[in-house]
PDB file of N, CA and C in Angstrom:
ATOM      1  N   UNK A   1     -52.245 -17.480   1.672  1.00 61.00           N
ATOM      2  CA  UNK A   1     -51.647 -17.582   0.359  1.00 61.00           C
ATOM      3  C   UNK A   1     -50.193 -17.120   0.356  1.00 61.00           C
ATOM      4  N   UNK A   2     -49.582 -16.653   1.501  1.00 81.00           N
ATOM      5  CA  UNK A   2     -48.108 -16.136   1.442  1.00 81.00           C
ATOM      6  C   UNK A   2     -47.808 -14.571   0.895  1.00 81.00           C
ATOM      7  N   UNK A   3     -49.293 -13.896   0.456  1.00 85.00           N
ATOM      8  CA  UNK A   3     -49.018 -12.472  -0.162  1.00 85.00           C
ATOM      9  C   UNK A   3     -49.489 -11.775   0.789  1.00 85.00           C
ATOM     10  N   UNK A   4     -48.559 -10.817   0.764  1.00 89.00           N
ATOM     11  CA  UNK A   4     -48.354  -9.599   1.622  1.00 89.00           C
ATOM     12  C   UNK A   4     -50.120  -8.790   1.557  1.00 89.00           C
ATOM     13  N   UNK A   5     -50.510  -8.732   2.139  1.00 89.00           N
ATOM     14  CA  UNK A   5     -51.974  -7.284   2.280  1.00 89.00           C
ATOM     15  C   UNK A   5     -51.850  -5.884   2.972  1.00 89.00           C
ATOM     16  N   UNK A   6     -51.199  -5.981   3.394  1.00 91.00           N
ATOM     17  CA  UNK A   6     -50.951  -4.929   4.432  1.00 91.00           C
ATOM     18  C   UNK A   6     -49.274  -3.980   4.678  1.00 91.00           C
ATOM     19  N   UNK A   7     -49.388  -2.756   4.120  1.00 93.00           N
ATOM     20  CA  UNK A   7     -47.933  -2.581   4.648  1.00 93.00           C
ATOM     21  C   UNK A   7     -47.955  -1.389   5.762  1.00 93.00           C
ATOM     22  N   UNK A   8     -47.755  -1.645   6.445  1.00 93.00           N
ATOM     23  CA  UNK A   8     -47.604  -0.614   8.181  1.00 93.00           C
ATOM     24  C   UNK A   8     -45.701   0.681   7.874  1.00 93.00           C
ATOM     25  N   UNK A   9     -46.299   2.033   7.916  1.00 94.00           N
ATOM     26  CA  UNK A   9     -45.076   3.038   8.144  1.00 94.00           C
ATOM     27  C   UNK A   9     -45.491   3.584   9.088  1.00 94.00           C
ATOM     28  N   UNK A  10     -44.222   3.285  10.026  1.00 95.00           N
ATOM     29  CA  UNK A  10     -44.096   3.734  11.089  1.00 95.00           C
ATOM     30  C   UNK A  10     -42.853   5.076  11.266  1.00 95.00           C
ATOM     31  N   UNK A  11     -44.002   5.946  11.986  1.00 95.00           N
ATOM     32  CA  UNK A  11     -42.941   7.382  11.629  1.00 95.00           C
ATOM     33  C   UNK A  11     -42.435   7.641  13.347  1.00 95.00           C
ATOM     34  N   UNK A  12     -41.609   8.628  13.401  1.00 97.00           N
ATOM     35  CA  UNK A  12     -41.746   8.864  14.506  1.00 97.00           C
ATOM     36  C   UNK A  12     -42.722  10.062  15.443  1.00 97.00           C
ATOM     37  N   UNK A  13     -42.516  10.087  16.642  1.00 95.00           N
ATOM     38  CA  UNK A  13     -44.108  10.945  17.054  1.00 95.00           C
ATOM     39  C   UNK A  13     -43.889  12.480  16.707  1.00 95.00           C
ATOM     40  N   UNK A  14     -42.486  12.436  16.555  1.00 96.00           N
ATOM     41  CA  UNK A  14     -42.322  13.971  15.827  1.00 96.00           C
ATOM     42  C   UNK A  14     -42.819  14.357  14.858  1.00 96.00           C
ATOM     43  N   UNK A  15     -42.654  13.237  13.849  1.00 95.00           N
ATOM     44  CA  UNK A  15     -43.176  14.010  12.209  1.00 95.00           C
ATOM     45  C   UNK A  15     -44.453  14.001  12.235  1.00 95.00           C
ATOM     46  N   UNK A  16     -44.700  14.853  11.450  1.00 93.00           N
ATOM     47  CA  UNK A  16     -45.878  14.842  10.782  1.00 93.00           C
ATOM     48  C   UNK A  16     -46.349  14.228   9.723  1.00 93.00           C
ATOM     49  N   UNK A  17     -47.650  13.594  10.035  1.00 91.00           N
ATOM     50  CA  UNK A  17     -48.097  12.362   8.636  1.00 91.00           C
ATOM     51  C   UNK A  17     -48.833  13.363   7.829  1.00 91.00           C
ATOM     52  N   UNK A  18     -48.049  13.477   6.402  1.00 92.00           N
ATOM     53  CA  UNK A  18     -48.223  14.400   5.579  1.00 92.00           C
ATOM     54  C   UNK A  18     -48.828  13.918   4.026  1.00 92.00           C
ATOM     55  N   UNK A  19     -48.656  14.545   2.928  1.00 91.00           N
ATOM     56  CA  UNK A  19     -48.781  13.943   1.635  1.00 91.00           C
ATOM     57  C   UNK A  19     -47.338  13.299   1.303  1.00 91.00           C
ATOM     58  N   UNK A  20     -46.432  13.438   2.291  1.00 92.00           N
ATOM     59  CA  UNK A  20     -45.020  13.151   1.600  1.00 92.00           C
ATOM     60  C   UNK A  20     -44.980  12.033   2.068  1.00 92.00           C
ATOM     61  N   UNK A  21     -45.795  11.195   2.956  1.00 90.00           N
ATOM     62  CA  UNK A  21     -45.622   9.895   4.205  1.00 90.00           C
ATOM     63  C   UNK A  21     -46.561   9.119   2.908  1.00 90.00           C
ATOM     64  N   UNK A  22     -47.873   9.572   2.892  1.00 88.00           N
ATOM     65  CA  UNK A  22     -48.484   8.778   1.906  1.00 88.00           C
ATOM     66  C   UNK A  22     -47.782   8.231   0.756  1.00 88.00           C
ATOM     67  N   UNK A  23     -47.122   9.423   0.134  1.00 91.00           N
ATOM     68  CA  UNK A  23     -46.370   9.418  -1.636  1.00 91.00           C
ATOM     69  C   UNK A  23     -45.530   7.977  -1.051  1.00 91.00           C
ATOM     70  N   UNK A  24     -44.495   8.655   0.504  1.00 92.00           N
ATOM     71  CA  UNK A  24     -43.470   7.226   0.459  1.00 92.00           C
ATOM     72  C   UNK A  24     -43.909   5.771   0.443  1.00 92.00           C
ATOM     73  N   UNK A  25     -45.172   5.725   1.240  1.00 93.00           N
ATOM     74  CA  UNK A  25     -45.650   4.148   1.364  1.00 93.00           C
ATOM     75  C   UNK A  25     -46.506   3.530  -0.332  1.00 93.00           C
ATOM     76  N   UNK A  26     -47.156   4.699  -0.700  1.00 91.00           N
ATOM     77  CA  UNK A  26     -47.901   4.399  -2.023  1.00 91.00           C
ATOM     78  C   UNK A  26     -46.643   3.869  -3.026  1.00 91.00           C
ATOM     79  N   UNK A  27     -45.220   4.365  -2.605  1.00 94.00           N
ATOM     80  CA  UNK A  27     -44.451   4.182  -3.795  1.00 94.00           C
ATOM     81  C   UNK A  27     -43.428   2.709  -3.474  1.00 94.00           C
ATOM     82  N   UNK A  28     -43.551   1.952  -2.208  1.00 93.00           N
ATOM     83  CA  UNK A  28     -43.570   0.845  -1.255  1.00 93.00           C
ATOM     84  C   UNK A  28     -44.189  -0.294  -2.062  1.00 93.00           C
ATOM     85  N   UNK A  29     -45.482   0.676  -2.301  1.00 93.00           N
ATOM     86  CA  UNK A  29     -46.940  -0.444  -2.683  1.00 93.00           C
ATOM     87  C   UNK A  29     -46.583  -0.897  -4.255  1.00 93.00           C
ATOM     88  N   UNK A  30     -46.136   0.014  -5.071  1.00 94.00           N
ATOM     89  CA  UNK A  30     -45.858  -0.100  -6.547  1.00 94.00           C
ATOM     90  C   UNK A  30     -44.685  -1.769  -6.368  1.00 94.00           C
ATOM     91  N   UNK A  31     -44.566  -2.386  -5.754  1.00 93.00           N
ATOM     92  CA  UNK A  31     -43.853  -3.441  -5.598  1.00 93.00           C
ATOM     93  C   UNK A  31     -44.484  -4.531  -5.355  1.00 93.00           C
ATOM     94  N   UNK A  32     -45.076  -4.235  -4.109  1.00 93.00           N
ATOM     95  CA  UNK A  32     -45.916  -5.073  -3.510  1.00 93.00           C
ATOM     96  C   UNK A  32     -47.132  -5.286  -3.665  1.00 93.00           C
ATOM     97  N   UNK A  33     -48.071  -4.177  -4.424  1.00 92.00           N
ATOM     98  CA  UNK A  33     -49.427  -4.063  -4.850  1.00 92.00           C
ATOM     99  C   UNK A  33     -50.252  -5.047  -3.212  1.00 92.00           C
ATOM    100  N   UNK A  34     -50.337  -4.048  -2.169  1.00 92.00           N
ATOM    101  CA  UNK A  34     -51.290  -4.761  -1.102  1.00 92.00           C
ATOM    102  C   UNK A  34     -52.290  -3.469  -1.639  1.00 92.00           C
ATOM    103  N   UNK A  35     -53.644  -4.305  -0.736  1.00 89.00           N
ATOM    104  CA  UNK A  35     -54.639  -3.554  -0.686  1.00 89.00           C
ATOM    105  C   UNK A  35     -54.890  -2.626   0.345  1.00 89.00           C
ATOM    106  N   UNK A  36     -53.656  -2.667   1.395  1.00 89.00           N
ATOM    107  CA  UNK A  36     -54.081  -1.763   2.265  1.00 89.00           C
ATOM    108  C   UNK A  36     -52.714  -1.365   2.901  1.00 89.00           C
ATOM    109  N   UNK A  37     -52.890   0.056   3.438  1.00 91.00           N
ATOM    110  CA  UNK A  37     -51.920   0.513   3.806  1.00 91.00           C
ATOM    111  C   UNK A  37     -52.296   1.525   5.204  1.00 91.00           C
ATOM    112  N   UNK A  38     -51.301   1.599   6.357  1.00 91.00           N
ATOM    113  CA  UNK A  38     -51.540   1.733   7.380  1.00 91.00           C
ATOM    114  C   UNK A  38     -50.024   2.683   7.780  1.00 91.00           C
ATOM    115  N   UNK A  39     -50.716   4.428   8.421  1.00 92.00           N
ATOM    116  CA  UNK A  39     -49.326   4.602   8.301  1.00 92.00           C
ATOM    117  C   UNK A  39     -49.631   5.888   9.737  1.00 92.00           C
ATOM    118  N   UNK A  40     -48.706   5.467  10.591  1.00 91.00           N
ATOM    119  CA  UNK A  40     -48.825   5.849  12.035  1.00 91.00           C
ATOM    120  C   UNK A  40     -47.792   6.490  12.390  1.00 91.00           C
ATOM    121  N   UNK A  41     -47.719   7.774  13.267  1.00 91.00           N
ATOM    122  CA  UNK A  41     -46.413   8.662  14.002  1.00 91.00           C
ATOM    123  C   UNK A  41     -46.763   8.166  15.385  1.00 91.00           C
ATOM    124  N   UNK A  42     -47.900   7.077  15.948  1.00 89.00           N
ATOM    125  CA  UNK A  42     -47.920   7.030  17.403  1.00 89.00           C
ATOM    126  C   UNK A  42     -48.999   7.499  18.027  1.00 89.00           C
ATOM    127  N   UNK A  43     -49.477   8.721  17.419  1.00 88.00           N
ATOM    128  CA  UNK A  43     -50.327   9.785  17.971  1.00 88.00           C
ATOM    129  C   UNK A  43     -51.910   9.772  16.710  1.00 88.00           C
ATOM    130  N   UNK A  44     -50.851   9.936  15.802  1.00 86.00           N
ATOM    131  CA  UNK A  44     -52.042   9.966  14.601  1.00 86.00           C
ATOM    132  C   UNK A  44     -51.715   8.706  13.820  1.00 86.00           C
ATOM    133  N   UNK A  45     -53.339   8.077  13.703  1.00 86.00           N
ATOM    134  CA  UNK A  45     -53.041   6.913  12.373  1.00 86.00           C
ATOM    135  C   UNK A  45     -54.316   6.893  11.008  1.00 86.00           C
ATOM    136  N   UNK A  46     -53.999   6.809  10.038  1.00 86.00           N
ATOM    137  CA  UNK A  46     -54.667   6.482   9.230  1.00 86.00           C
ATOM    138  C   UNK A  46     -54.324   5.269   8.175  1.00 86.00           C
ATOM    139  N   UNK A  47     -55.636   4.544   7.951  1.00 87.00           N
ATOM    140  CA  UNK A  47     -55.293   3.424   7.691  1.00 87.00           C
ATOM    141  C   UNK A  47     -56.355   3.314   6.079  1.00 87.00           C
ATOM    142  N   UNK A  48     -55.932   3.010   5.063  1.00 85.00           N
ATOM    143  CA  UNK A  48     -56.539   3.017   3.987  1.00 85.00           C
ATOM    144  C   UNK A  48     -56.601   1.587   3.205  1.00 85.00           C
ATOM    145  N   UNK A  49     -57.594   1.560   2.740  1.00 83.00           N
ATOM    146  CA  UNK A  49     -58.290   0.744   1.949  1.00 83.00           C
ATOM    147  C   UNK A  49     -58.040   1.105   0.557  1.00 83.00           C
ATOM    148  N   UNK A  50     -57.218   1.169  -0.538  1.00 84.00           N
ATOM    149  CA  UNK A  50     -57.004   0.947  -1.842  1.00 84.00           C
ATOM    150  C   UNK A  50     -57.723   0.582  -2.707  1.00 84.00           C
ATOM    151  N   UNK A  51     -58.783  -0.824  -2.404  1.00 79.00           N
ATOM    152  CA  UNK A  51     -59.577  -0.835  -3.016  1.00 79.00           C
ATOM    153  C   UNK A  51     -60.816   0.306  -3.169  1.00 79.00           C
ATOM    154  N   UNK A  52     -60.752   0.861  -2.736  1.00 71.00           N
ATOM    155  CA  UNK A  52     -61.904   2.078  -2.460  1.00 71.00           C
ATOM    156  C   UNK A  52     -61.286   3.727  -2.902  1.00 71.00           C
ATOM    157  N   UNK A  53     -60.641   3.230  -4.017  1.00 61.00           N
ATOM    158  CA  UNK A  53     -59.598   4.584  -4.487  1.00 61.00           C
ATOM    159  C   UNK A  53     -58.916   5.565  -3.861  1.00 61.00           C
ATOM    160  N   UNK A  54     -58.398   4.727  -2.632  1.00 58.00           N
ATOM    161  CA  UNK A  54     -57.622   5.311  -1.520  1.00 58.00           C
ATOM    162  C   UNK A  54     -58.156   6.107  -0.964  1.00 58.00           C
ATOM    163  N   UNK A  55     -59.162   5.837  -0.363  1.00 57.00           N
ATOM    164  CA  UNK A  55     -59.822   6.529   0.944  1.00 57.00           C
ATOM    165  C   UNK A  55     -59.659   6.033   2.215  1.00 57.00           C
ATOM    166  N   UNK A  56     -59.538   6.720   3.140  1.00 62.00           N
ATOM    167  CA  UNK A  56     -58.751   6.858   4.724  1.00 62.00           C
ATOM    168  C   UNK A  56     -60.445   5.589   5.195  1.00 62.00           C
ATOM    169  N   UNK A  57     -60.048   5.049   5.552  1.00 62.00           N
ATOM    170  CA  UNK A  57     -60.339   4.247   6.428  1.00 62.00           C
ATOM    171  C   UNK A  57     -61.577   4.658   7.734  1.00 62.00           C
ATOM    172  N   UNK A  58     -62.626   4.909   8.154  1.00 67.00           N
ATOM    173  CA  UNK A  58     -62.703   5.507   9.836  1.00 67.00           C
ATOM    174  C   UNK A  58     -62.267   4.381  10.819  1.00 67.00           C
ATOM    175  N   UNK A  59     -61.754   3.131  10.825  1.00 70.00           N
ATOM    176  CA  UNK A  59     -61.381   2.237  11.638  1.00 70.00           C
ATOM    177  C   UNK A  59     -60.486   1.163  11.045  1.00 70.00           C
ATOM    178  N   UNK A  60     -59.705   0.900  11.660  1.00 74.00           N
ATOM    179  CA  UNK A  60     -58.686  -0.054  11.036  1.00 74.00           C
ATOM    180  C   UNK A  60     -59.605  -1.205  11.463  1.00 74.00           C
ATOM    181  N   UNK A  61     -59.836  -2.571  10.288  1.00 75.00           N
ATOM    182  CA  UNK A  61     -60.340  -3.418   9.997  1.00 75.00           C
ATOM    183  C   UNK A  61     -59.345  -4.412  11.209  1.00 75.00           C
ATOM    184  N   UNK A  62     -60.416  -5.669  11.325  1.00 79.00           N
ATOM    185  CA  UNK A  62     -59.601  -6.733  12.063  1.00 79.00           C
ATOM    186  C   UNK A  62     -58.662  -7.430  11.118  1.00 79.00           C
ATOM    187  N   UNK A  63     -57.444  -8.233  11.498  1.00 81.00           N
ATOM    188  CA  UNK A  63     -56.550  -8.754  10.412  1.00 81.00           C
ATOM    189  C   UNK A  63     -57.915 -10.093  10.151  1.00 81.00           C
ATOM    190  N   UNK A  64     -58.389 -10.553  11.033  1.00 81.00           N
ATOM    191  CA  UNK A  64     -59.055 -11.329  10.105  1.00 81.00           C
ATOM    192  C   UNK A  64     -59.962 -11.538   8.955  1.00 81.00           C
ATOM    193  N   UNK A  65     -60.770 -10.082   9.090  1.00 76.00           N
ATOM    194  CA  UNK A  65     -61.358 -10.141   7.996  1.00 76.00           C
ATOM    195  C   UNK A  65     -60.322  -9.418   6.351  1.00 76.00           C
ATOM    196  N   UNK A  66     -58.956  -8.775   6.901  1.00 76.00           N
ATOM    197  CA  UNK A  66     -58.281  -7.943   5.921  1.00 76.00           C
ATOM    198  C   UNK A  66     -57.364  -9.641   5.371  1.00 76.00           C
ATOM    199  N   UNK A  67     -56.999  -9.996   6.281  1.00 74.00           N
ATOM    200  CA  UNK A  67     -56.401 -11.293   5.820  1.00 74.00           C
ATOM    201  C   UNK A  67     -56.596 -12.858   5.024  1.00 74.00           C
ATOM    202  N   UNK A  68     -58.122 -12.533   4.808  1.00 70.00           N
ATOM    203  CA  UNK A  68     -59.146 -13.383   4.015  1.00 70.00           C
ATOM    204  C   UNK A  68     -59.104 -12.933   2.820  1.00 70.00           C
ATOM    205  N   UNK A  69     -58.465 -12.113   2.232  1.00 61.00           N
ATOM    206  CA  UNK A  69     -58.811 -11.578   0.673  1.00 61.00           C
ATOM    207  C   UNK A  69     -57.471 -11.866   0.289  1.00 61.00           C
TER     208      UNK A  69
END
């Protein structure tokens, strides 16, 4: 359909993925409204599902089944 689902922040392996990494990508999403958001320093990733009132993910989904909705 041409709409965005997914937005990926990529930090570096220094920082730490904090509440301040979330706030930045959640406030990304207020534009784009995807359902999922994916946000990685390299070392640590968590990947969330939106539809599910933003709860962390335990496995990042295949794009094919995230890319069907």
């Amino acid at each position: 359909s041409g709409k965005p689902v997914l937005i990926v922040e990529c930090k570096a392996s220094s920082e730490v993925l904090n509440d301040a990494a979330v706030v930045q990508i959640l406030n990304y999403n207020q534009v784009l409204q995807v359902p999922y958001i994916w946000i990685s320093n390299g070392t640590y990733n968590y990947f969330f599902n939106l539809h599910q009132s933003i709860k962390s993910a335990d496995t990042v989904p295949y794009w094919k089944d995230i890319s069907a909705q």
